[in-house]
Amino acid sequence: MTKTFFSIVGFFISTLFLHAQQITGFKKSQQQIALEKQFDSFVSSKRVGENIKLLSSVPHHVGSAGANKIVSEVVRLFKESGWDTKVETYQVLFPTPLVRQLEMSGATNYKALLKEPALKEDATSNQQDQLPTYNCWSADGDVTAELVFVNYGLPEDYDVLAKHGIDVKGKIVIAKYGRSWRGIKPKVAQEHGAIGCLIYSDPSDDGYAAGDVYPKGAFKNEFGVQRGSIMDMVVYPGDPTTPFKGSIGNVDRVAHESAENLLKIPVLPISYKDAAPLLKDLEGPVAPKNWYGGLPFTYHIGPSKSKVHLKLSFDWKLKPAQNVIATIKGSEFPDQWVIRGNHHDAWVNGANDPISGLAAELEEAIAIGQLVKNGWKPKRTLVYCAWDAEEPGLMGSTEWVEDHEQELRQKAVAYINSDGNGRGFLGAQGSHAFIPFITEISKSVIDPQTNVSVFERARASNAVNASSSKAKLEALKQNEFRLEPMGSGSDYSSFIQHIGIPSLNIGFGGEDDGGEYHSIYDSYDHYARFKDPQFAYGIALAQTTGRAALRLAEAEVLPFDFKSLHQTVKGYTSQLMELMDQQREKIKAENELLNSNAWNLAADPTEHLLAPKAKQEVPYIDFSALLNALSELEQVTKSIEKKSEKLSAKELDEWNQKVYRAEQQLLTSAGLPRRPWYRHTLYAPGFYTGYGVKTIPGVREAIEQHNYKEANEQIQIVADSIKKLSNYLNN
Ligand SMILES: [Zn+2]
């Protein structure tokens, strides 16, 4: 689509909105709408494309020469737009490979390539200074053993191994990428006694079974490897040697060998070219059908005929993590900060992850700079951040939050995050008091391909893709944006889960599939062909996150809606009660199958399968403390709605300060069981899912792990935090 056409349609639609739209928190919505219209006139998709090209022009992992170049370009772009810009540096541990060796010998003899070749179709793929393919935070190790295939390497896959009587103790396992955060696979392998772990990208997931491979298409070719961190971030993220503290000066550090969130076994990611000969050598039972991938032979579980030798060693050095922090001081409330962030470090060139999101953030910064040049000033302070060291474990943002915790608890109104971005549908996760806020924003941003609002487009996609006919019709009627809860996997984690700052994570995608993630092929050439060829979704993102920042900076009444929060938590509580009932039914039925001998009679006698053990019956537990706390919160949310309508200017300021700190009431000072760094009682990444969220995690994970005593204790803790919020809002 041409730019002129886009602007005419955009103008027509925004004129329509000018008459219809009211923005929550503003007495004079027209003024804010006019400001946003001006903002929209200053953003340019052409410049987004140019900045993606510039900032992905060299490999720029933590501590590299390329990182210094990217940091100086980002600083320049902020400064040229009039932002007060500084670099805050932390010294973080960042291991890089010294030795990587993988071979198989015996019946099969194979030496793994461990290398992605340069392609003439990809201009940056032949550069020096690329980090080799590896999993950051693998332990040093030199192991030789038989190989066992463990499917995706999740806990339930080990139940299947147990059924076949296969033990991974003393073995090296090979798992497929996908279905969970990558760090879960070696963690579960280590828990089961494995001495090494390989993770490979199966062609059925993001290779030739998904589409044409690069450079013909977007998907993974036989050499492509997904790098990535295997730090156990669900225990705590950030520098593993400085939990709870900023990595500055001569901070006390724990030795990395004893850090609680690092594994003890060597782990290496490989391509399907390198995985195929290893998998082909496996003997033992044929793998279940749903374990099959896309390689052209029968998948077996193992162990292998031949032995695998895996040797890895790393340079465990401190490197500078350089966070760029740019501010425009608020004219009325300088001590109230609206924070926006995206990381700048990449595994290699990172055109999509993270530069596409960073280019959108910079586009906002440029447009806001232009507004300021024209005489406008934000009421609250805008703090725009470009984080370093996100890829190895959210280190730049986490160290900054840990370092500034007390100040942030006072001043941070909200944190707005983005990361990789591409063509498709708006997706957002965040604090549920923001549901009406993000709904209004999504209805005011126009989708560049269809010219309806990004809200309408996301709703259409939800409806078409819903699982049942009933759910499809319900989704179609939905008038609120579907704001998902936050797990982990990007820089919002420490803001929301460690210190309770209300947060949003926003991005577009779904029509930008590919296999380039964390490989040398995540390049400008790949991005411009397959991710967002017009860079129009860079603009859609800048408009969405830019509106969020501008509205929070300008609102007379900050747009927190605790009714939505209450509704959401009530929904989670019903889910937990259902989960208990389902689990009770399931275990009852499974035990009955064993007791009645049906399990044995249904099994193929020639396979000699081992029956699972009978499980403990599921007791009834008491949710009344939580239900009572929720009905109290419901009453409070009704009464405060009336109160905020008739406040004086001074009272309004006090009220605003109160509501933006309200989410902190939902923290528990002791933290979650076995992971005290995570303090939010409503949201955490799952202990066995990684990025995937667990809502009301203390209770939910206790139920899932059949620890009903702990579930009871956690119900009380969540109830107390909700009561704390009610009392806080009521005073
Ligand atoms: Zn990223």
Tab-separated table of C-alpha atoms in Angstrom, residues 262-510:
chain	number	residue	atom	x	y	z
A	262	LEU	CA	22.328	-22.664	36.631
A	263	LEU	CA	22.443	-26.292	35.503
A	264	LYS	CA	25.297	-28.740	36.142
A	265	ILE	CA	25.288	-30.617	32.814
A	266	PRO	CA	26.639	-29.653	29.358
A	267	VAL	CA	23.930	-28.641	26.866
A	268	LEU	CA	24.272	-27.928	23.127
A	269	PRO	CA	21.755	-26.900	20.432
A	270	ILE	CA	22.162	-28.516	17.000
A	271	SER	CA	20.672	-28.402	13.498
A	272	TYR	CA	18.625	-31.201	11.965
A	273	LYS	CA	21.558	-31.908	9.678
A	274	ASP	CA	23.635	-32.760	12.784
A	275	ALA	CA	20.769	-34.472	14.632
A	276	ALA	CA	19.741	-36.881	11.850
A	277	PRO	CA	22.691	-39.349	11.987
A	278	LEU	CA	22.460	-39.456	15.793
A	279	LEU	CA	18.718	-40.149	15.799
A	280	LYS	CA	19.100	-42.770	13.042
A	281	ASP	CA	21.495	-44.721	15.242
A	282	LEU	CA	18.923	-45.123	18.043
A	283	GLU	CA	17.607	-48.613	18.843
A	284	GLY	CA	15.064	-49.739	21.437
A	285	PRO	CA	11.320	-49.274	21.074
A	286	VAL	CA	9.776	-47.327	18.196
A	287	ALA	CA	8.785	-43.880	19.475
A	288	PRO	CA	5.064	-43.173	19.969
A	289	LYS	CA	3.477	-41.653	16.827
A	290	ASN	CA	3.095	-38.221	18.446
A	291	TRP	CA	6.849	-38.124	19.112
A	292	TYR	CA	7.657	-38.364	15.396
A	293	GLY	CA	9.170	-35.373	13.670
A	294	GLY	CA	9.749	-34.662	9.983
A	295	LEU	CA	12.962	-36.639	9.318
A	296	PRO	CA	12.692	-39.467	6.770
A	297	PHE	CA	13.173	-42.526	9.015
A	298	THR	CA	11.444	-44.295	11.882
A	299	TYR	CA	12.067	-42.541	15.204
A	300	HIS	CA	13.234	-44.802	18.020
A	301	ILE	CA	13.562	-43.955	21.703
A	302	GLY	CA	16.977	-45.547	22.219
A	303	PRO	CA	19.443	-46.052	23.734
A	304	SER	CA	21.815	-45.738	20.766
A	305	LYS	CA	24.061	-48.442	19.358
A	306	SER	CA	26.960	-45.992	19.244
A	307	LYS	CA	28.362	-43.633	21.867
A	308	VAL	CA	28.061	-39.865	21.810
A	309	HIS	CA	30.939	-37.680	22.961
A	310	LEU	CA	30.056	-34.104	23.990
A	311	LYS	CA	32.772	-31.702	25.089
A	312	LEU	CA	32.075	-28.068	25.973
A	313	SER	CA	33.994	-25.398	27.788
A	314	PHE	CA	33.271	-21.711	28.256
A	315	ASP	CA	34.979	-18.443	29.054
A	316	TRP	CA	33.206	-17.330	32.264
A	317	LYS	CA	33.905	-13.595	32.095
A	318	LEU	CA	32.215	-10.446	33.332
A	319	LYS	CA	31.044	-8.192	30.495
A	320	PRO	CA	29.572	-4.692	30.523
A	321	ALA	CA	25.773	-4.573	30.116
A	322	GLN	CA	25.072	-1.097	28.785
A	323	ASN	CA	21.504	0.126	29.331
A	324	VAL	CA	20.593	3.311	27.480
A	325	ILE	CA	18.241	5.437	29.626
A	326	ALA	CA	16.640	8.498	27.984
A	327	THR	CA	14.265	10.862	29.778
A	328	ILE	CA	12.011	13.845	29.171
A	329	LYS	CA	11.169	15.423	32.480
A	330	GLY	CA	7.495	15.826	33.417
A	331	SER	CA	6.275	19.411	33.729
A	332	GLU	CA	3.735	18.753	36.527
A	333	PHE	CA	4.704	15.451	38.100
A	334	PRO	CA	8.440	14.951	37.476
A	335	ASP	CA	8.599	12.212	40.125
A	336	GLN	CA	6.022	10.042	38.375
A	337	TRP	CA	7.723	7.935	35.709
A	338	VAL	CA	6.159	6.271	32.688
A	339	ILE	CA	8.763	3.715	31.606
A	340	ARG	CA	9.062	2.188	28.136
A	341	GLY	CA	11.645	-0.411	27.136
A	342	ASN	CA	12.936	-2.861	24.542
A	343	HIS	CA	16.273	-4.653	24.516
A	344	HIS	CA	19.066	-3.839	22.057
A	345	ASP	CA	21.390	-6.861	22.423
A	346	ALA	CA	20.996	-9.780	20.004
A	347	TRP	CA	22.407	-13.309	19.673
A	348	VAL	CA	23.779	-12.306	16.289
A	349	ASN	CA	22.332	-9.506	14.088
A	350	GLY	CA	18.815	-9.769	15.498
A	351	ALA	CA	16.842	-7.777	12.905
A	352	ASN	CA	13.608	-9.216	14.257
A	353	ASP	CA	14.631	-10.075	17.822
A	354	PRO	CA	15.009	-7.391	19.186
A	355	ILE	CA	15.653	-4.640	16.609
A	356	SER	CA	12.161	-4.545	15.060
A	357	GLY	CA	10.711	-3.660	18.491
A	358	LEU	CA	13.547	-1.261	19.303
A	359	ALA	CA	13.082	0.583	15.981
A	360	ALA	CA	9.413	1.138	16.896
A	361	GLU	CA	10.419	2.451	20.335
A	362	LEU	CA	12.940	4.808	18.712
A	363	GLU	CA	10.265	5.966	16.270
A	364	GLU	CA	8.104	6.934	19.269
A	365	ALA	CA	11.076	8.725	20.801
A	366	ILE	CA	11.653	10.659	17.571
A	367	ALA	CA	7.954	11.638	17.294
A	368	ILE	CA	7.794	12.645	20.970
A	369	GLY	CA	10.985	14.676	20.469
A	370	GLN	CA	9.214	16.463	17.627
A	371	LEU	CA	6.183	17.202	19.851
A	372	VAL	CA	8.541	18.702	22.439
A	373	LYS	CA	10.273	20.824	19.776
A	374	ASN	CA	6.817	22.155	18.870
A	375	GLY	CA	6.279	23.306	22.446
A	376	TRP	CA	4.487	20.371	24.114
A	377	LYS	CA	5.690	18.905	27.425
A	378	PRO	CA	4.584	15.684	29.137
A	379	LYS	CA	2.965	16.125	32.570
A	380	ARG	CA	4.718	13.033	33.913
A	381	THR	CA	8.321	12.037	33.196
A	382	LEU	CA	8.898	9.724	30.231
A	383	VAL	CA	11.745	7.228	30.716
A	384	TYR	CA	12.680	5.385	27.506
A	385	CYS	CA	15.102	2.479	27.949
A	386	ALA	CA	17.101	0.272	25.590
A	387	TRP	CA	18.228	-2.757	27.606
A	388	ASP	CA	21.384	-4.762	27.132
A	389	ALA	CA	21.941	-8.464	27.971
A	390	GLU	CA	18.308	-9.528	27.641
A	391	GLU	CA	19.145	-12.607	25.594
A	392	PRO	CA	21.319	-14.386	28.164
A	393	GLY	CA	18.710	-13.878	30.927
A	394	LEU	CA	17.020	-10.437	31.095
A	395	MET	CA	20.205	-9.179	32.742
A	396	GLY	CA	20.273	-5.462	31.783
A	397	SER	CA	16.702	-4.752	32.893
A	398	THR	CA	16.839	-6.998	35.966
A	399	GLU	CA	20.067	-5.463	37.300
A	400	TRP	CA	18.618	-1.975	36.724
A	401	VAL	CA	15.384	-2.839	38.560
A	402	GLU	CA	17.252	-4.499	41.441
A	403	ASP	CA	19.599	-1.513	41.646
A	404	HIS	CA	16.776	1.086	41.610
A	405	GLU	CA	14.108	-0.926	43.443
A	406	GLN	CA	13.221	1.635	46.139
A	407	GLU	CA	13.057	4.570	43.735
A	408	LEU	CA	10.972	2.608	41.225
A	409	ARG	CA	8.495	1.515	43.906
A	410	GLN	CA	7.919	5.212	44.611
A	411	LYS	CA	7.990	6.655	41.111
A	412	ALA	CA	7.143	4.058	38.450
A	413	VAL	CA	3.594	4.569	37.157
A	414	ALA	CA	3.898	1.702	34.680
A	415	TYR	CA	6.330	-0.226	32.484
A	416	ILE	CA	5.549	-0.768	28.779
A	417	ASN	CA	7.635	-3.446	27.033
A	418	SER	CA	8.070	-4.669	23.492
A	419	ASP	CA	10.470	-7.094	21.770
A	420	GLY	CA	10.454	-8.654	18.282
A	421	ASN	CA	7.571	-7.414	16.094
A	422	GLY	CA	6.075	-8.404	12.738
A	423	ARG	CA	3.100	-8.535	10.418
A	424	GLY	CA	-0.245	-9.688	11.844
A	425	PHE	CA	-2.368	-9.238	14.932
A	426	LEU	CA	-1.995	-7.196	18.102
A	427	GLY	CA	-1.083	-9.290	21.116
A	428	ALA	CA	-0.667	-7.984	24.658
A	429	GLN	CA	-0.013	-9.304	28.132
A	430	GLY	CA	-0.163	-7.304	31.307
A	431	SER	CA	-1.695	-6.190	34.567
A	432	HIS	CA	-5.441	-6.722	34.406
A	433	ALA	CA	-6.331	-3.300	35.813
A	434	PHE	CA	-5.240	-2.181	32.303
A	435	ILE	CA	-7.977	-4.049	30.354
A	436	PRO	CA	-10.109	-0.958	29.517
A	437	PHE	CA	-6.931	1.083	28.897
A	438	ILE	CA	-5.499	-1.303	26.289
A	439	THR	CA	-8.986	-1.850	24.817
A	440	GLU	CA	-9.396	1.878	24.121
A	441	ILE	CA	-5.921	2.130	22.634
A	442	SER	CA	-6.451	-0.914	20.395
A	443	LYS	CA	-9.654	0.625	19.058
A	444	SER	CA	-7.809	3.822	18.081
A	445	VAL	CA	-4.938	2.261	16.082
A	446	ILE	CA	-5.568	1.259	12.465
A	447	ASP	CA	-4.372	-2.063	11.056
A	448	PRO	CA	-2.205	-1.250	8.022
A	449	GLN	CA	-3.402	-4.156	5.860
A	450	THR	CA	-7.171	-4.013	6.391
A	451	ASN	CA	-7.852	-0.469	7.635
A	452	VAL	CA	-10.029	-1.635	10.511
A	453	SER	CA	-8.855	-1.052	14.071
A	454	VAL	CA	-6.206	-3.422	15.416
A	455	PHE	CA	-8.830	-4.346	18.035
A	456	GLU	CA	-11.271	-5.500	15.375
A	457	ARG	CA	-8.630	-7.476	13.560
A	458	ALA	CA	-7.436	-9.240	16.742
A	459	ARG	CA	-11.033	-10.033	17.691
A	460	ALA	CA	-11.726	-11.514	14.246
A	461	SER	CA	-8.661	-13.733	14.565
A	462	ASN	CA	-9.665	-14.849	18.081
A	463	ALA	CA	-13.154	-15.720	16.833
A	464	VAL	CA	-12.019	-17.638	13.749
A	465	ASN	CA	-9.387	-19.576	15.719
A	466	ALA	CA	-11.469	-20.317	18.822
A	467	SER	CA	-11.664	-24.011	19.669
A	468	SER	CA	-15.443	-24.550	19.773
A	469	SER	CA	-18.472	-23.101	17.974
A	470	LYS	CA	-19.662	-21.600	21.241
A	471	ALA	CA	-16.280	-19.965	21.869
A	472	LYS	CA	-16.231	-18.576	18.303
A	473	LEU	CA	-19.570	-16.827	18.760
A	474	GLU	CA	-18.552	-15.527	22.188
A	475	ALA	CA	-15.256	-14.152	20.858
A	476	LEU	CA	-17.116	-12.378	18.063
A	477	LYS	CA	-19.230	-10.493	20.595
A	478	GLN	CA	-16.257	-9.606	22.804
A	479	ASN	CA	-15.970	-5.867	23.318
A	480	GLU	CA	-12.845	-5.948	25.496
A	481	PHE	CA	-9.328	-6.620	24.294
A	482	ARG	CA	-8.058	-10.030	25.384
A	483	LEU	CA	-5.188	-9.045	27.675
A	484	GLU	CA	-3.217	-12.174	28.541
A	485	PRO	CA	-1.390	-12.681	31.846
A	486	MET	CA	2.412	-12.281	31.941
A	487	GLY	CA	4.796	-15.224	32.084
A	488	SER	CA	8.412	-14.480	31.274
A	489	GLY	CA	10.747	-14.196	28.321
A	490	SER	CA	11.309	-10.469	28.050
A	491	ASP	CA	12.300	-7.441	30.106
A	492	TYR	CA	8.981	-6.836	31.915
A	493	SER	CA	9.623	-9.738	34.290
A	494	SER	CA	11.480	-7.890	37.058
A	495	PHE	CA	9.134	-4.887	36.909
A	496	ILE	CA	5.933	-6.811	37.461
A	497	GLN	CA	6.956	-10.034	39.149
A	498	HIS	CA	9.714	-8.775	41.431
A	499	ILE	CA	8.547	-5.285	42.449
A	500	GLY	CA	4.880	-5.028	41.383
A	501	ILE	CA	5.068	-2.224	38.802
A	502	PRO	CA	1.935	-2.356	36.573
A	503	SER	CA	3.190	-3.597	33.206
A	504	LEU	CA	2.236	-4.219	29.600
A	505	ASN	CA	4.007	-6.222	26.896
A	506	ILE	CA	2.857	-5.379	23.391
A	507	GLY	CA	3.640	-6.722	19.909
A	508	PHE	CA	2.222	-7.655	16.521
A	509	GLY	CA	2.645	-11.032	14.827
A	510	GLY	CA	1.038	-14.209	13.549
